[in-house]
Amino acid sequence: MGVSGGIAAYKAALLVRELMRRGHEVRVVMTEAATRFVGPITFTGLTGAPPVVDLWDARYAGEVHVELAEWADAMVVAPATAHTMARAAGGIANDALTATLLCFDGPVVFAPAMHTRMWKHPATARNVAQLRADGAAFVGPTEGPLASGDVGLGRMAEPDVIAAAVEASVRSDLAGFTVLVSAGGTHEDLDPVRFLGNRSTGKMGYALAERAAARGAHAVLVSGPTSLATPSGVERIDVRSALEMEAAILERRGSVDAIVMAAAVADYRPAELATDKLKKTDGPRSLELVRNPDILAGLGAWREGSHPVLVGFALETQDVVPNARAKLARKRVDLVVANHATDAFGKSTNRVTLVAADSETALPELDKRDVADAILDWVRARLPAS
Ligand code: C5P
């Protein structure tokens, strides 16, 4: 647990106790500034080991930041100040806490605490986005009275909420299962340089694959063309068209436990693929299209019983939930994640409703990783106990 220098550092002691109460071993690394807010001895008393503050301390024989990073299963920074997050986002390792963060390759949770104006500053927003992109999770800040006397967004989340987020970051409830996720749009080629495509960025599918892998699954990502980086631990298969995506999925469908079709698969492709670049003509021109297979409906028809678990998406511009419910029956899938086009495209958050035969759960606007976790929670509940 990293403690950086904000008033909320006094609550870090309560977080240590909460983590220990839940059965975890805790070691503390503090920034110099944190020691001004809460005494290191407090943590020594609670954990039985003195917190690491100064990498130059002669009592540390080896490289203590390397040892701690190897020892820990998860890291939590609470409170995480704007300054410490900026250093972490920049890969700066100028004290024990940031050096340990840079050595650590497991799950990291930040619990930010600062004045609303610091939290809302574009520099902090940038650093938070960078840390998220690097795989870190965030809990809080919450709204309420701040140390300055102002009221606003900036309070550190409560210790029990942070402890739950730390436990969630290390869970391995999908270990032993294979989850196939399709992501991105497809490109349907017209000629050697042109294609028909759509605006899907692939972010939702990538978040699903990332979270599935983080939760211990063998995550297979069948991806249309995107500019996104492969999440760590994910097996990625690149495809271009709907037909290629279908082939990649059919090849693997017999050996997976769940399939989540987050891809925006083109419903049509050009009837012909020109071998040479099509020339422009003076008059209007029409394009003949033929239907692509509906991959998800094909899986629904092929499947016997409820294995593998099948999840589809419904991106609608109107009557979102009724359309999703119709899709659930028509495609014979277990869950349809309904979202509104304006809530989903290109953003890193999404607001969805999980529509199943016997339930309907509307989630608030969440980071796509949290949406992914909610979908995977639903899937996990339909898989056998491992
Ligand atoms: O029917 P609609 O395209 O709205 O259904 C969306 C769902 O069906 C998504 O899960 C999408 O990945 C899947 N789909 C598919 N093959 C298609 C079209 C959509 O698997 N050709």
GROMACS .gro file of C-alpha atoms and ligand atoms in nm:
model
  407
    1MET     CA    1   0.000   0.000   0.000
    2GLY     CA    2   0.136   0.337  -0.104
    3VAL     CA    3   0.048   0.641   0.103
    4SER     CA    4   0.106   0.980  -0.051
    5GLY     CA    5   0.086   1.320   0.112
    6GLY     CA    6  -0.267   1.446   0.155
    7ILE     CA    7  -0.490   1.510   0.455
    8ALA     CA    8  -0.669   1.183   0.380
    9ALA     CA    9  -0.346   1.000   0.477
   10TYR     CA   10  -0.493   0.967   0.826
   11LYS     CA   11  -0.756   0.735   0.678
   12ALA     CA   12  -0.481   0.516   0.528
   13ALA     CA   13  -0.433   0.361   0.872
   14LEU     CA   14  -0.798   0.253   0.867
   15LEU     CA   15  -0.748   0.103   0.522
   16VAL     CA   16  -0.453  -0.103   0.650
   17ARG     CA   17  -0.675  -0.235   0.926
   18GLU     CA   18  -0.957  -0.310   0.685
   19LEU     CA   19  -0.725  -0.501   0.449
   20MET     CA   20  -0.580  -0.699   0.741
   21ARG     CA   21  -0.928  -0.769   0.877
   22ARG     CA   22  -1.004  -0.926   0.538
   23GLY     CA   23  -0.706  -1.155   0.581
   24HIS     CA   24  -0.439  -0.980   0.373
   25GLU     CA   25  -0.080  -0.905   0.460
   26VAL     CA   26   0.006  -0.538   0.415
   27ARG     CA   27   0.336  -0.356   0.369
   28VAL     CA   28   0.338   0.022   0.349
   29VAL     CA   29   0.544   0.257   0.135
   30MET     CA   30   0.508   0.628   0.213
   31THR     CA   31   0.612   0.942   0.033
   32GLU     CA   32   0.812   1.192   0.234
   33ALA     CA   33   0.511   1.426   0.234
   34ALA     CA   34   0.284   1.151   0.369
   35THR     CA   35   0.501   1.129   0.681
   36ARG     CA   36   0.402   1.489   0.758
   37PHE     CA   37   0.038   1.386   0.777
   38VAL     CA   38   0.061   1.051   0.954
   39GLY     CA   39   0.346   0.902   1.155
   40PRO     CA   40   0.531   0.602   1.011
   41ILE     CA   41   0.517   0.442   1.356
   42THR     CA   42   0.140   0.412   1.319
   43PHE     CA   43   0.194   0.176   1.025
   44THR     CA   44   0.472  -0.010   1.202
   45GLY     CA   45   0.233  -0.074   1.486
   46LEU     CA   46  -0.045  -0.192   1.256
   47THR     CA   47   0.153  -0.407   1.011
   48GLY     CA   48   0.448  -0.515   1.223
   49ALA     CA   49   0.696  -0.378   0.968
   50PRO     CA   50   0.828  -0.025   0.936
   51PRO     CA   51   0.697   0.155   0.627
   52VAL     CA   52   0.951   0.219   0.353
   53VAL     CA   53   1.000   0.590   0.302
   54ASP     CA   54   1.355   0.654   0.193
   55LEU     CA   55   1.529   0.436  -0.065
   56TRP     CA   56   1.863   0.568   0.064
   57ASP     CA   57   1.798   0.429   0.411
   58ALA     CA   58   2.104   0.217   0.501
   59ARG     CA   59   1.879  -0.038   0.677
   60TYR     CA   60   1.768  -0.172   0.340
   61ALA     CA   61   2.034  -0.412   0.226
   62GLY     CA   62   1.908  -0.487  -0.124
   63GLU     CA   63   1.673  -0.313  -0.356
   64VAL     CA   64   1.369  -0.275  -0.138
   65HIS     CA   65   1.142  -0.145  -0.417
   66VAL     CA   66   1.218  -0.458  -0.624
   67GLU     CA   67   1.160  -0.686  -0.326
   68LEU     CA   68   0.828  -0.522  -0.239
   69ALA     CA   69   0.710  -0.534  -0.600
   70GLU     CA   70   0.789  -0.905  -0.616
   71TRP     CA   71   0.626  -0.973  -0.281
   72ALA     CA   72   0.292  -0.800  -0.343
   73ASP     CA   73  -0.011  -0.943  -0.523
   74ALA     CA   74  -0.168  -0.600  -0.561
   75MET     CA   75  -0.078  -0.237  -0.497
   76VAL     CA   76  -0.311   0.033  -0.375
   77VAL     CA   77  -0.218   0.399  -0.350
   78ALA     CA   78  -0.438   0.566  -0.087
   79PRO     CA   79  -0.454   0.855  -0.075
   80ALA     CA   80  -0.323   0.914  -0.426
   81THR     CA   81  -0.235   1.280  -0.464
   82ALA     CA   82  -0.236   1.462  -0.797
   83HIS     CA   83   0.143   1.485  -0.772
   84THR     CA   84   0.201   1.115  -0.707
   85MET     CA   85  -0.038   1.017  -0.989
   86ALA     CA   86   0.145   1.257  -1.222
   87ARG     CA   87   0.476   1.092  -1.135
   88ALA     CA   88   0.331   0.743  -1.175
   89ALA     CA   89   0.173   0.835  -1.510
   90GLY     CA   90   0.506   0.970  -1.629
   91GLY     CA   91   0.706   0.669  -1.513
   92ILE     CA   92   0.906   0.887  -1.276
   93ALA     CA   93   1.063   0.686  -0.994
   94ASN     CA   94   1.216   0.943  -0.765
   95ASP     CA   95   1.108   0.796  -0.433
   96ALA     CA   96   1.030   0.460  -0.276
   97LEU     CA   97   0.660   0.467  -0.367
   98THR     CA   98   0.699   0.556  -0.735
   99ALA     CA   99   1.000   0.323  -0.776
  100THR     CA  100   0.793   0.036  -0.634
  101LEU     CA  101   0.502   0.122  -0.866
  102LEU     CA  102   0.738   0.115  -1.163
  103CYS     CA  103   0.872  -0.226  -1.060
  104PHE     CA  104   0.529  -0.374  -1.003
  105ASP     CA  105   0.350  -0.556  -1.285
  106GLY     CA  106   0.036  -0.669  -1.101
  107PRO     CA  107  -0.294  -0.488  -1.046
  108VAL     CA  108  -0.277  -0.131  -0.915
  109VAL     CA  109  -0.565   0.061  -0.759
  110PHE     CA  110  -0.553   0.437  -0.705
  111ALA     CA  111  -0.776   0.606  -0.447
  112PRO     CA  112  -0.735   0.975  -0.535
  113ALA     CA  113  -0.792   1.251  -0.280
  114MET     CA  114  -0.745   1.620  -0.352
  115HIS     CA  115  -0.927   1.948  -0.389
  116THR     CA  116  -1.195   1.946  -0.660
  117ARG     CA  117  -1.000   2.199  -0.866
  118MET     CA  118  -0.691   1.978  -0.871
  119TRP     CA  119  -0.900   1.672  -0.962
  120LYS     CA  120  -1.072   1.859  -1.246
  121HIS     CA  121  -0.751   2.013  -1.384
  122PRO     CA  122  -0.680   1.887  -1.737
  123ALA     CA  123  -0.332   1.776  -1.627
  124THR     CA  124  -0.479   1.543  -1.362
  125ALA     CA  125  -0.744   1.418  -1.606
  126ARG     CA  126  -0.466   1.341  -1.852
  127ASN     CA  127  -0.263   1.153  -1.592
  128VAL     CA  128  -0.564   0.954  -1.474
  129ALA     CA  129  -0.645   0.861  -1.836
  130GLN     CA  130  -0.284   0.751  -1.887
  131LEU     CA  131  -0.283   0.539  -1.572
  132ARG     CA  132  -0.612   0.379  -1.675
  133ALA     CA  133  -0.468   0.306  -2.018
  134ASP     CA  134  -0.173   0.142  -1.843
  135GLY     CA  135  -0.420  -0.086  -1.667
  136ALA     CA  136  -0.469   0.081  -1.328
  137ALA     CA  137  -0.809   0.085  -1.158
  138PHE     CA  138  -0.956   0.383  -0.975
  139VAL     CA  139  -1.185   0.405  -0.678
  140GLY     CA  140  -1.333   0.747  -0.596
  141PRO     CA  141  -1.288   1.030  -0.537
  142THR     CA  142  -1.629   1.091  -0.388
  143GLU     CA  143  -1.825   1.406  -0.331
  144GLY     CA  144  -1.845   1.573   0.009
  145PRO     CA  145  -1.677   1.817   0.247
  146LEU     CA  146  -1.307   1.871   0.170
  147ALA     CA  147  -1.026   1.970   0.405
  148SER     CA  148  -1.033   2.324   0.265
  149GLY     CA  149  -1.389   2.371   0.389
  150ASP     CA  150  -1.526   2.353   0.035
  151VAL     CA  151  -1.768   2.084  -0.068
  152GLY     CA  152  -1.705   1.893  -0.390
  153LEU     CA  153  -1.558   1.596  -0.569
  154GLY     CA  154  -1.224   1.505  -0.414
  155ARG     CA  155  -1.274   1.303  -0.097
  156MET     CA  156  -1.095   0.972  -0.075
  157ALA     CA  157  -1.332   0.672  -0.100
  158GLU     CA  158  -1.406   0.501   0.231
  159PRO     CA  159  -1.161   0.228   0.344
  160ASP     CA  160  -1.409  -0.059   0.301
  161VAL     CA  161  -1.485   0.052  -0.055
  162ILE     CA  162  -1.114   0.074  -0.138
  163ALA     CA  163  -1.047  -0.267   0.018
  164ALA     CA  164  -1.325  -0.418  -0.196
  165ALA     CA  165  -1.170  -0.260  -0.508
  166VAL     CA  166  -0.830  -0.408  -0.418
  167GLU     CA  167  -0.984  -0.752  -0.377
  168ALA     CA  168  -1.168  -0.712  -0.709
  169SER     CA  169  -0.838  -0.625  -0.879
  170VAL     CA  170  -0.684  -0.959  -0.784
  171ARG     CA  171  -0.976  -1.186  -0.836
  172SER     CA  172  -0.929  -1.490  -1.050
  173ASP     CA  173  -1.286  -1.612  -1.074
  174LEU     CA  174  -1.250  -1.685  -1.448
  175ALA     CA  175  -0.938  -1.901  -1.408
  176GLY     CA  176  -0.970  -2.223  -1.608
  177PHE     CA  177  -1.230  -2.075  -1.848
  178THR     CA  178  -1.179  -1.960  -2.205
  179VAL     CA  179  -1.364  -1.645  -2.305
  180LEU     CA  180  -1.378  -1.541  -2.670
  181VAL     CA  181  -1.452  -1.174  -2.737
  182SER     CA  182  -1.505  -1.013  -3.075
  183ALA     CA  183  -1.427  -0.644  -3.105
  184GLY     CA  184  -1.416  -0.353  -3.345
  185GLY     CA  185  -1.589  -0.295  -3.673
  186THR     CA  186  -1.534  -0.496  -3.988
  187HIS     CA  187  -1.400  -0.362  -4.315
  188GLU     CA  188  -1.581  -0.490  -4.622
  189ASP     CA  189  -1.355  -0.436  -4.918
  190LEU     CA  190  -1.481  -0.284  -5.242
  191ASP     CA  191  -1.153  -0.275  -5.427
  192PRO     CA  192  -0.784  -0.279  -5.327
  193VAL     CA  193  -0.806   0.063  -5.158
  194ARG     CA  194  -1.167   0.114  -5.047
  195PHE     CA  195  -1.391  -0.051  -4.793
  196LEU     CA  196  -1.727  -0.012  -4.621
  197GLY     CA  197  -1.683   0.026  -4.246
  198ASN     CA  198  -1.840   0.174  -3.936
  199ARG     CA  199  -1.745   0.395  -3.644
  200SER     CA  200  -1.675   0.126  -3.386
  201THR     CA  201  -1.341   0.183  -3.212
  202GLY     CA  202  -1.325  -0.159  -3.045
  203LYS     CA  203  -1.285  -0.012  -2.695
  204MET     CA  204  -1.570  -0.210  -2.538
  205GLY     CA  205  -1.446  -0.544  -2.673
  206TYR     CA  206  -1.088  -0.468  -2.574
  207ALA     CA  207  -1.203  -0.379  -2.222
  208LEU     CA  208  -1.387  -0.713  -2.205
  209ALA     CA  209  -1.082  -0.909  -2.315
  210GLU     CA  210  -0.859  -0.715  -2.076
  211ARG     CA  211  -1.086  -0.776  -1.778
  212ALA     CA  212  -1.144  -1.142  -1.868
  213ALA     CA  213  -0.767  -1.197  -1.878
  214ALA     CA  214  -0.715  -0.999  -1.558
  215ARG     CA  215  -0.972  -1.226  -1.389
  216GLY     CA  216  -0.777  -1.532  -1.491
  217ALA     CA  217  -0.952  -1.638  -1.813
  218HIS     CA  218  -0.778  -1.747  -2.128
  219ALA     CA  219  -0.905  -1.447  -2.326
  220VAL     CA  220  -0.918  -1.476  -2.703
  221LEU     CA  221  -0.981  -1.148  -2.883
  222VAL     CA  222  -1.100  -1.169  -3.243
  223SER     CA  223  -1.045  -0.813  -3.354
  224GLY     CA  224  -1.148  -0.614  -3.656
  225PRO     CA  225  -0.911  -0.335  -3.765
  226THR     CA  226  -0.848  -0.093  -3.474
  227SER     CA  227  -0.566   0.123  -3.345
  228LEU     CA  228  -0.584  -0.022  -2.994
  229ALA     CA  229  -0.297  -0.202  -2.823
  230THR     CA  230  -0.344  -0.568  -2.726
  231PRO     CA  231  -0.424  -0.586  -2.352
  232SER     CA  232  -0.171  -0.784  -2.153
  233GLY     CA  233  -0.229  -1.158  -2.136
  234VAL     CA  234  -0.478  -1.157  -2.424
  235GLU     CA  235  -0.447  -1.379  -2.734
  236ARG     CA  236  -0.538  -1.157  -3.027
  237ILE     CA  237  -0.649  -1.274  -3.370
  238ASP     CA  238  -0.672  -1.000  -3.632
  239VAL     CA  239  -0.942  -1.020  -3.895
  240ARG     CA  240  -1.072  -0.773  -4.148
  241SER     CA  241  -1.415  -0.866  -4.283
  242ALA     CA  242  -1.727  -1.028  -4.138
  243LEU     CA  243  -1.646  -1.350  -4.328
  244GLU     CA  244  -1.295  -1.360  -4.178
  245MET     CA  245  -1.438  -1.292  -3.833
  246GLU     CA  246  -1.691  -1.570  -3.877
  247ALA     CA  247  -1.422  -1.817  -3.984
  248ALA     CA  248  -1.200  -1.729  -3.686
  249ILE     CA  249  -1.491  -1.774  -3.444
  250LEU     CA  250  -1.623  -2.098  -3.598
  251GLU     CA  251  -1.276  -2.248  -3.572
  252ARG     CA  252  -1.271  -2.186  -3.197
  253ARG     CA  253  -1.634  -2.207  -3.089
  254GLY     CA  254  -1.608  -2.570  -2.974
  255SER     CA  255  -1.333  -2.499  -2.725
  256VAL     CA  256  -1.459  -2.190  -2.543
  257ASP     CA  257  -1.680  -2.142  -2.239
  258ALA     CA  258  -1.829  -1.806  -2.334
  259ILE     CA  259  -1.849  -1.588  -2.643
  260VAL     CA  260  -1.911  -1.215  -2.615
  261MET     CA  261  -1.986  -1.057  -2.952
  262ALA     CA  262  -1.894  -0.693  -2.899
  263ALA     CA  263  -1.790  -0.644  -3.261
  264ALA     CA  264  -1.989  -0.418  -3.491
  265VAL     CA  265  -2.013  -0.669  -3.772
  266ALA     CA  266  -2.119  -0.530  -4.110
  267ASP     CA  267  -2.456  -0.669  -4.217
  268TYR     CA  268  -2.369  -0.636  -4.585
  269ARG     CA  269  -2.064  -0.660  -4.806
  270PRO     CA  270  -2.014  -0.554  -5.167
  271ALA     CA  271  -2.139  -0.824  -5.404
  272GLU     CA  272  -1.812  -0.810  -5.590
  273LEU     CA  273  -1.457  -0.732  -5.490
  274ALA     CA  274  -1.286  -0.548  -5.775
  275THR     CA  275  -0.930  -0.657  -5.837
  276ASP     CA  276  -0.836  -0.311  -5.963
  277LYS     CA  277  -0.918   0.027  -5.817
  278LEU     CA  278  -1.265   0.133  -5.933
  279LYS     CA  279  -1.257   0.435  -6.164
  280LYS     CA  280  -1.487   0.730  -6.116
  281THR     CA  281  -1.749   0.797  -6.379
  282ASP     CA  282  -1.948   1.111  -6.448
  283GLY     CA  283  -2.290   0.989  -6.346
  284PRO     CA  284  -2.418   0.844  -6.018
  285ARG     CA  285  -2.317   0.495  -5.932
  286SER     CA  286  -2.483   0.225  -5.730
  287LEU     CA  287  -2.332  -0.052  -5.535
  288GLU     CA  288  -2.478  -0.397  -5.503
  289LEU     CA  289  -2.455  -0.544  -5.155
  290VAL     CA  290  -2.511  -0.897  -5.033
  291ARG     CA  291  -2.592  -1.012  -4.680
  292ASN     CA  292  -2.316  -1.114  -4.445
  293PRO     CA  293  -2.381  -1.407  -4.215
  294ASP     CA  294  -2.512  -1.311  -3.871
  295ILE     CA  295  -2.233  -1.468  -3.668
  296LEU     CA  296  -2.412  -1.444  -3.336
  297ALA     CA  297  -2.740  -1.586  -3.465
  298GLY     CA  298  -2.539  -1.867  -3.624
  299LEU     CA  299  -2.381  -1.946  -3.287
  300GLY     CA  300  -2.724  -1.936  -3.118
  301ALA     CA  301  -2.864  -2.184  -3.371
  302TRP     CA  302  -2.559  -2.413  -3.349
  303ARG     CA  303  -2.546  -2.429  -2.974
  304GLU     CA  304  -2.716  -2.706  -2.784
  305GLY     CA  305  -2.819  -2.620  -2.430
  306SER     CA  306  -2.642  -2.320  -2.286
  307HIS     CA  307  -2.279  -2.398  -2.366
  308PRO     CA  308  -2.093  -2.181  -2.449
  309VAL     CA  309  -2.259  -1.884  -2.279
  310LEU     CA  310  -2.352  -1.636  -2.553
  311VAL     CA  311  -2.361  -1.260  -2.511
  312GLY     CA  312  -2.453  -1.011  -2.784
  313PHE     CA  313  -2.470  -0.636  -2.803
  314ALA     CA  314  -2.753  -0.424  -2.930
  315LEU     CA  315  -2.658  -0.077  -3.042
  316GLU     CA  316  -2.978   0.109  -3.109
  317THR     CA  317  -3.087   0.462  -3.173
  318GLN     CA  318  -3.448   0.405  -3.061
  319ASP     CA  319  -3.653   0.165  -2.840
  320VAL     CA  320  -3.325   0.036  -2.700
  321VAL     CA  321  -3.453  -0.220  -2.446
  322PRO     CA  322  -3.749  -0.363  -2.646
  323ASN     CA  323  -3.519  -0.410  -2.945
  324ALA     CA  324  -3.263  -0.583  -2.726
  325ARG     CA  325  -3.527  -0.818  -2.590
  326ALA     CA  326  -3.639  -0.907  -2.943
  327LYS     CA  327  -3.275  -0.974  -3.037
  328LEU     CA  328  -3.231  -1.200  -2.733
  329ALA     CA  329  -3.506  -1.430  -2.861
  330ARG     CA  330  -3.428  -1.405  -3.231
  331LYS     CA  331  -3.059  -1.482  -3.194
  332ARG     CA  332  -3.112  -1.735  -2.912
  333VAL     CA  333  -2.849  -1.585  -2.684
  334ASP     CA  334  -2.829  -1.562  -2.304
  335LEU     CA  335  -2.769  -1.192  -2.261
  336VAL     CA  336  -2.799  -0.883  -2.476
  337VAL     CA  337  -2.611  -0.572  -2.368
  338ALA     CA  338  -2.827  -0.287  -2.485
  339ASN     CA  339  -2.677   0.051  -2.545
  340HIS     CA  340  -2.766   0.375  -2.712
  341ALA     CA  341  -2.545   0.475  -3.003
  342THR     CA  342  -2.472   0.819  -2.855
  343ASP     CA  343  -2.371   0.667  -2.520
  344ALA     CA  344  -2.125   0.422  -2.666
  345PHE     CA  345  -1.933   0.522  -2.974
  346GLY     CA  346  -1.571   0.621  -2.931
  347LYS     CA  347  -1.608   0.705  -2.561
  348SER     CA  348  -1.426   0.538  -2.276
  349THR     CA  349  -1.749   0.516  -2.076
  350ASN     CA  350  -2.075   0.348  -2.160
  351ARG     CA  351  -2.427   0.330  -2.019
  352VAL     CA  352  -2.590  -0.005  -2.079
  353THR     CA  353  -2.881  -0.224  -1.977
  354LEU     CA  354  -2.820  -0.597  -1.937
  355VAL     CA  355  -3.120  -0.774  -2.085
  356ALA     CA  356  -3.170  -1.145  -2.013
  357ALA     CA  357  -3.478  -1.367  -2.042
  358ASP     CA  358  -3.572  -1.318  -1.678
  359SER     CA  359  -3.398  -0.994  -1.581
  360GLU     CA  360  -3.319  -0.643  -1.687
  361THR     CA  361  -3.043  -0.446  -1.516
  362ALA     CA  362  -2.983  -0.082  -1.604
  363LEU     CA  363  -2.628   0.023  -1.511
  364PRO     CA  364  -2.521   0.385  -1.461
  365GLU     CA  365  -2.263   0.546  -1.690
  366LEU     CA  366  -1.941   0.358  -1.612
  367ASP     CA  367  -1.589   0.321  -1.743
  368LYS     CA  368  -1.596   0.053  -2.014
  369ARG     CA  369  -1.379  -0.169  -1.791
  370ASP     CA  370  -1.644  -0.157  -1.520
  371VAL     CA  371  -1.914  -0.234  -1.777
  372ALA     CA  372  -1.695  -0.528  -1.886
  373ASP     CA  373  -1.673  -0.651  -1.527
  374ALA     CA  374  -2.052  -0.635  -1.488
  375ILE     CA  375  -2.098  -0.838  -1.808
  376LEU     CA  376  -1.834  -1.088  -1.697
  377ASP     CA  377  -1.999  -1.115  -1.353
  378TRP     CA  378  -2.318  -1.215  -1.533
  379VAL     CA  379  -2.131  -1.465  -1.750
  380ARG     CA  380  -1.943  -1.608  -1.449
  381ALA     CA  381  -2.270  -1.681  -1.270
  382ARG     CA  382  -2.374  -1.901  -1.569
  383LEU     CA  383  -2.050  -2.100  -1.577
  384PRO     CA  384  -1.998  -2.406  -1.361
  385ALA     CA  385  -1.827  -2.370  -1.024
  386SER     CA  386  -1.456  -2.424  -1.088
  387C5P     O1  387  -2.873  -0.747  -3.530
  387C5P     P1  388  -2.766  -0.658  -3.477
  387C5P     O2  389  -2.657  -0.627  -3.575
  387C5P     O3  390  -2.818  -0.533  -3.413
  387C5P     O4  391  -2.704  -0.745  -3.358
  387C5P     C1  392  -2.591  -0.705  -3.290
  387C5P     C2  393  -2.523  -0.824  -3.229
  387C5P     O5  394  -2.509  -0.927  -3.327
  387C5P     C3  395  -2.382  -0.792  -3.185
  387C5P     O6  396  -2.350  -0.873  -3.075
  387C5P     C4  397  -2.300  -0.826  -3.308
  387C5P     O7  398  -2.167  -0.857  -3.273
  387C5P     C5  399  -2.375  -0.946  -3.364
  387C5P     N1  400  -2.369  -0.957  -3.510
  387C5P     C6  401  -2.309  -1.065  -3.569
  387C5P     N2  402  -2.305  -1.078  -3.706
  387C5P     C7  403  -2.359  -0.984  -3.785
  387C5P     C8  404  -2.422  -0.872  -3.726
  387C5P     C9  405  -2.425  -0.861  -3.588
  387C5P     O8  406  -2.260  -1.152  -3.497
  387C5P     N3  407  -2.353  -0.996  -3.916
   0.00000   0.00000   0.00000
